[in-house]
Protein backbone atom coordinates (compact mmCIF):
# COMPACT_ATOMS: atom_id res chain seq x y z
CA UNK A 1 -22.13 -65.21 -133.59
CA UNK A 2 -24.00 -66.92 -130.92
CA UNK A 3 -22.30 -69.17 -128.21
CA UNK A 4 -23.78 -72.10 -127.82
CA UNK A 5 -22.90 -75.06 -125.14
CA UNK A 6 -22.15 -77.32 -127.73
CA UNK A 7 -19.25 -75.56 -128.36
CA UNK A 8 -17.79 -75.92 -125.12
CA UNK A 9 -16.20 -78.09 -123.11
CA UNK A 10 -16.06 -77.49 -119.49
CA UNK A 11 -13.19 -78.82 -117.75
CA UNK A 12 -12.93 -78.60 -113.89
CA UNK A 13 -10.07 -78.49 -111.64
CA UNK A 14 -10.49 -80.62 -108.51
CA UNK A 15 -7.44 -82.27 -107.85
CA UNK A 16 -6.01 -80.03 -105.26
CA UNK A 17 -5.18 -80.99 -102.01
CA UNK A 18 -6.42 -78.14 -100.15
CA UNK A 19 -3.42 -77.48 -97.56
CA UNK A 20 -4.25 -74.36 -97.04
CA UNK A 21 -7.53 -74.67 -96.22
CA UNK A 22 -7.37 -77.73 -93.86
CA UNK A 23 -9.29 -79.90 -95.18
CA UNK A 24 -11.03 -81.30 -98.65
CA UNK A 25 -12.74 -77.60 -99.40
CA UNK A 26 -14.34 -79.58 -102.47
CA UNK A 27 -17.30 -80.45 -100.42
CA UNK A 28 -17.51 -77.71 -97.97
CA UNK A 29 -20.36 -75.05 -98.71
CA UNK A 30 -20.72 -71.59 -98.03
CA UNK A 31 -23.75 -70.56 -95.50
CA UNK A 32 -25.69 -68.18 -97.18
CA UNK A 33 -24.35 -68.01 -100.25
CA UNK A 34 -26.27 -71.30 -101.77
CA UNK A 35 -26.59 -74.32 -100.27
CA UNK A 36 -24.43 -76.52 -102.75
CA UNK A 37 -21.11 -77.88 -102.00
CA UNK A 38 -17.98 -76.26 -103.83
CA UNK A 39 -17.85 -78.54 -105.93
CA UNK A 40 -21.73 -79.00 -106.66
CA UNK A 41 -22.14 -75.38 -107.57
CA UNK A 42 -18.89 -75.64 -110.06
CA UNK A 43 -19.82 -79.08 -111.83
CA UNK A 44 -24.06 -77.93 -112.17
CA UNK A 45 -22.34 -74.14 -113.45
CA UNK A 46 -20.27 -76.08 -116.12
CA UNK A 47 -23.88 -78.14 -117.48
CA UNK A 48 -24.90 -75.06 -117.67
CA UNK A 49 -22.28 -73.97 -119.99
CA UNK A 50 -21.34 -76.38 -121.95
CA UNK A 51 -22.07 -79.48 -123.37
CA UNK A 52 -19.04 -81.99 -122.74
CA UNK A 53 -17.23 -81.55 -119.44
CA UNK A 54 -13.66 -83.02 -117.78
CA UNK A 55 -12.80 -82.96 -114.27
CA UNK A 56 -9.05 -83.00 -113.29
CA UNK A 57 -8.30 -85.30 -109.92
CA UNK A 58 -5.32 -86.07 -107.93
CA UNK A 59 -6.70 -89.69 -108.42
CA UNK A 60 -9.18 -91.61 -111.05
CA UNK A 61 -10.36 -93.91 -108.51
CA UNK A 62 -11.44 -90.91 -105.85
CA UNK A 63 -15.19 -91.32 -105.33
CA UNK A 64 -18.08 -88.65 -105.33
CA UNK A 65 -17.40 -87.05 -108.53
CA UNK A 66 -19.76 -85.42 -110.30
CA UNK A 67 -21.57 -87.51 -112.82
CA UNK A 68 -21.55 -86.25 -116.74
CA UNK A 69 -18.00 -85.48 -116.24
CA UNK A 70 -15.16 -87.40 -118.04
CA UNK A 71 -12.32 -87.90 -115.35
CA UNK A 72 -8.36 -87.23 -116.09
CA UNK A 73 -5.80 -87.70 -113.19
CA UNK A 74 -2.52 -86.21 -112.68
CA UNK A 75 0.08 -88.26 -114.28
CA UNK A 76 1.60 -88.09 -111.28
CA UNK A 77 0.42 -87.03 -107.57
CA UNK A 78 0.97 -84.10 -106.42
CA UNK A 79 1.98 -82.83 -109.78
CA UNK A 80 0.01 -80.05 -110.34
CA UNK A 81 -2.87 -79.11 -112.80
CA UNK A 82 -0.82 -77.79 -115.70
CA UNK A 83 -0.16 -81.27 -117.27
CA UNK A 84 -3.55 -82.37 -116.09
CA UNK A 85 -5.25 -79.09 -118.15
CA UNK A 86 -2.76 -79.47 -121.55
CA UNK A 87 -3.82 -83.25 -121.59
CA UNK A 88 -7.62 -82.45 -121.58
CA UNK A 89 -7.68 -79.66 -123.93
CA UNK A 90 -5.66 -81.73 -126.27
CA UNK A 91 -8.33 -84.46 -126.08
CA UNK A 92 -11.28 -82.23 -126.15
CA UNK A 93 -13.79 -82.50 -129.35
CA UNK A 94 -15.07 -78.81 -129.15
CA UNK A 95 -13.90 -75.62 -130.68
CA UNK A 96 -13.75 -74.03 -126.71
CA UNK A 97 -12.72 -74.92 -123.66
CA UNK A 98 -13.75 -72.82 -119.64
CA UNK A 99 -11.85 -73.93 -117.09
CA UNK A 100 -12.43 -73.23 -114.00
CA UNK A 101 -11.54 -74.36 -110.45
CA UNK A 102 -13.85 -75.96 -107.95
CA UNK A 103 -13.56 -73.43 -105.49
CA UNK A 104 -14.84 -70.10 -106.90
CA UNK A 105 -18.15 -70.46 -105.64
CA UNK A 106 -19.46 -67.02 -106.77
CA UNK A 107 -18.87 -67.76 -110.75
CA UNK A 108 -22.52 -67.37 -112.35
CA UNK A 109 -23.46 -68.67 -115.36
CA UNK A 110 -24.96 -65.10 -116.82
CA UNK A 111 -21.50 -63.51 -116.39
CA UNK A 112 -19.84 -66.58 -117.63
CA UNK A 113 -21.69 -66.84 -120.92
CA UNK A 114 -20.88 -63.27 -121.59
CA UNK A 115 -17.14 -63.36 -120.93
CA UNK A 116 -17.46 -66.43 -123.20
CA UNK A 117 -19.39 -64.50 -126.14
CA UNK A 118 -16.90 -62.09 -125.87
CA UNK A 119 -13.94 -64.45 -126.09
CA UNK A 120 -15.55 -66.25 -129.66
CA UNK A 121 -16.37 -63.06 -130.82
CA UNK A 122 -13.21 -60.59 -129.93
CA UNK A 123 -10.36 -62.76 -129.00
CA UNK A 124 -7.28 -62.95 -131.12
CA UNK A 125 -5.47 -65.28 -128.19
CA UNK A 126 -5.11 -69.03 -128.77
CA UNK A 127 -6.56 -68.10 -124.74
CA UNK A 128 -7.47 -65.55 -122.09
CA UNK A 129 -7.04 -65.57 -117.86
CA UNK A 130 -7.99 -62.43 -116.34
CA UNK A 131 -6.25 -59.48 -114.30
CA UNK A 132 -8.09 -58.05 -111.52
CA UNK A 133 -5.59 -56.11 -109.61
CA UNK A 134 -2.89 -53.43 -110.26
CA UNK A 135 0.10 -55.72 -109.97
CA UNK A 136 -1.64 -57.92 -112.97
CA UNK A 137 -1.91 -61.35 -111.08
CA UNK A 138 -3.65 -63.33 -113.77
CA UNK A 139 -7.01 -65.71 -112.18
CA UNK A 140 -9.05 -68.05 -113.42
CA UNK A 141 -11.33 -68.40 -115.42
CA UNK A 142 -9.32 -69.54 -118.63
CA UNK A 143 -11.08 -69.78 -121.91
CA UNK A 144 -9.11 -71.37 -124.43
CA UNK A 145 -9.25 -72.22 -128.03
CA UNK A 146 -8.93 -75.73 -129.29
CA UNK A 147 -5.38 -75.09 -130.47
CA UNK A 148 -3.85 -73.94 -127.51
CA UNK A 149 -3.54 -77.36 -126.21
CA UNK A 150 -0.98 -78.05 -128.50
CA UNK A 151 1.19 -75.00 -127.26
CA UNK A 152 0.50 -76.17 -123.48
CA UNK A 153 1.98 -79.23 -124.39
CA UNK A 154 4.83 -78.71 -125.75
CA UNK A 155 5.82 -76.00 -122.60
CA UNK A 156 3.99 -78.88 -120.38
CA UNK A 157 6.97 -81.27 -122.61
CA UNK A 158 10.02 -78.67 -121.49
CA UNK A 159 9.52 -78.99 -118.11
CA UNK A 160 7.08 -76.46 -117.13
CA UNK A 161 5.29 -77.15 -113.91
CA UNK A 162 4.06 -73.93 -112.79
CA UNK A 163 0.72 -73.12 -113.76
CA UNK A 164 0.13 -69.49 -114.49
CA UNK A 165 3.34 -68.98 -116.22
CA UNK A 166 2.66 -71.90 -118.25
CA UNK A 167 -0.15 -70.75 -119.50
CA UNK A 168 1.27 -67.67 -120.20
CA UNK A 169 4.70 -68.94 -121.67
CA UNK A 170 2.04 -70.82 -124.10
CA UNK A 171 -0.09 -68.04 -125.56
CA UNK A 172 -2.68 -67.43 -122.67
CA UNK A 173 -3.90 -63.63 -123.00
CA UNK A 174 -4.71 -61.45 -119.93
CA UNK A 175 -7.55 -59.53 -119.87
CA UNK A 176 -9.48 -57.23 -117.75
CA UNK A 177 -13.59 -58.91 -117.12
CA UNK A 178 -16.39 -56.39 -118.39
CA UNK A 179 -19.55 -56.65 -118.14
CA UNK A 180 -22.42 -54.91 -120.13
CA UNK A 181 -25.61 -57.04 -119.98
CA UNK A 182 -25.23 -59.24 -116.90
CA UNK A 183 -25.80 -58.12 -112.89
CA UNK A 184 -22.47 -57.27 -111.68
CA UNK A 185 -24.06 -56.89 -107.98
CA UNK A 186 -23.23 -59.35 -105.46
CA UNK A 187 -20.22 -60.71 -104.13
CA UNK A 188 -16.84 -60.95 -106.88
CA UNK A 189 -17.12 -63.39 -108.69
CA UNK A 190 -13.67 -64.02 -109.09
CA UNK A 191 -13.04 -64.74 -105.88
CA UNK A 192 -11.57 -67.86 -104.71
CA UNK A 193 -11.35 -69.30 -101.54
CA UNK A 194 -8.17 -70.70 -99.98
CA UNK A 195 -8.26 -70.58 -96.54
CA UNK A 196 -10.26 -70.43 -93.23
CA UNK A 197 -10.85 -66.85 -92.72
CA UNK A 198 -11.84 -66.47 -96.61
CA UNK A 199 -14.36 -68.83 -95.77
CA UNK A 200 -15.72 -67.00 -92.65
CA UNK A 201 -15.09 -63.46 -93.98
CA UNK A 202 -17.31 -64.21 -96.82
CA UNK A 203 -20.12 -65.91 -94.90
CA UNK A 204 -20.13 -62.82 -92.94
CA UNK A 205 -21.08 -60.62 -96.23
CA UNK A 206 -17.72 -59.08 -96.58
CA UNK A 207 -14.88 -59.81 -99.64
CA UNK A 208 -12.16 -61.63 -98.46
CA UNK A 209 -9.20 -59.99 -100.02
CA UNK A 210 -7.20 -61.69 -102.71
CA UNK A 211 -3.48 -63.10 -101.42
């Protein structure tokens, strides 16, 4: 079983409003890690990757969003991406979703499109987020099945707000990332960056370590 794009929909988170950071990190860039924008590098990874693609904002009318990308708001602002992600899967035409956040900058598509083959092939969970750490804190990326949005949904409908045990209290896997055929070298991919000094940290060629 191959896994083709047109399986996929990509759906970006890029409603956040950055408070720990400062300032918009959306369209901040990393020096010498590629010259795109945060959220260049996540919106060209997702074309990559799959065929129809979402991005989640705090607001539909905010300008210098990607183009290609279908736009869903928050219901409500400041409300968090949980709603935001069970409303787009539940729309979404494609078998599979990838969601991923705008600022994980060092997501490639070669490692992506192997956790991805692994997930149609192996995966007995409506969806997956992965554990990188002994205390099991789960991370994004989430894959997801069609169906799950309908289990999002209804936790989304009792209340739930927060979004990691949401997606766990709705079926969401955790799994540890292996790789086999893709380069594994180079800064973690999972990494995401919240603050300043992740910002700096990695620019000097060290890993910022996770909160």
């Amino acid at each position: 079983m191959d896994c083709p794009s047109a399986d996929w929909t990509g759906i970006l988170l890029a409603g956040g409003q950055s408070k720990r950071m400062g300032r918009d990190k959306r369209h901040m860039s990393v020096s010498g890690l590629h010259d795109k924008s945060l959220l260049d590098h996540a919106s060209q990874l997702l074309e990559q990757l799959c065929l129809e693609r979402v991005v989640l904002v705090g607001d539909a009318q905010e300008a210098n969003l990607p183009s290609g990308f279908r736009v869903v708001a928050d219901r409500q602002s400041g409300s968090g991406p949980l709603a935001a992600i069970s409303d787009s899967l539940r729309d979404i035409h494609t078998p599979f979703a990838l969601v991923i956040p705008v600022d994980m900058p060092c997501l490639r598509a070669p490692q992506m499109h192997e956790l991805m083959l692994r997930f149609v092939r192996k995966s007995n969970s409506p969806a997956a987020l992965f554990v990188l750490d002994t205390d099991q804190r789960p991370t994004f990326p989430l894959l997801a099945k069609r169906e799950f949005g309908a289990s999002l949904a209804a936790e989304v409908a009792a209340g739930q707000v927060r979004l990691f045990q949401g997606l766990r209290a709705a079926g969401a896997a955790e799994v540890k990332p292996q790789w086999q055929h893709s380069d594994s070298s180079g800064p973690d991919p999972f990494l995401n960056l919240n603050r300043p000094t992740d910002v700096a940290i990695l620019e000097s060629g060290q890993t910022p370590k996770r909160p």
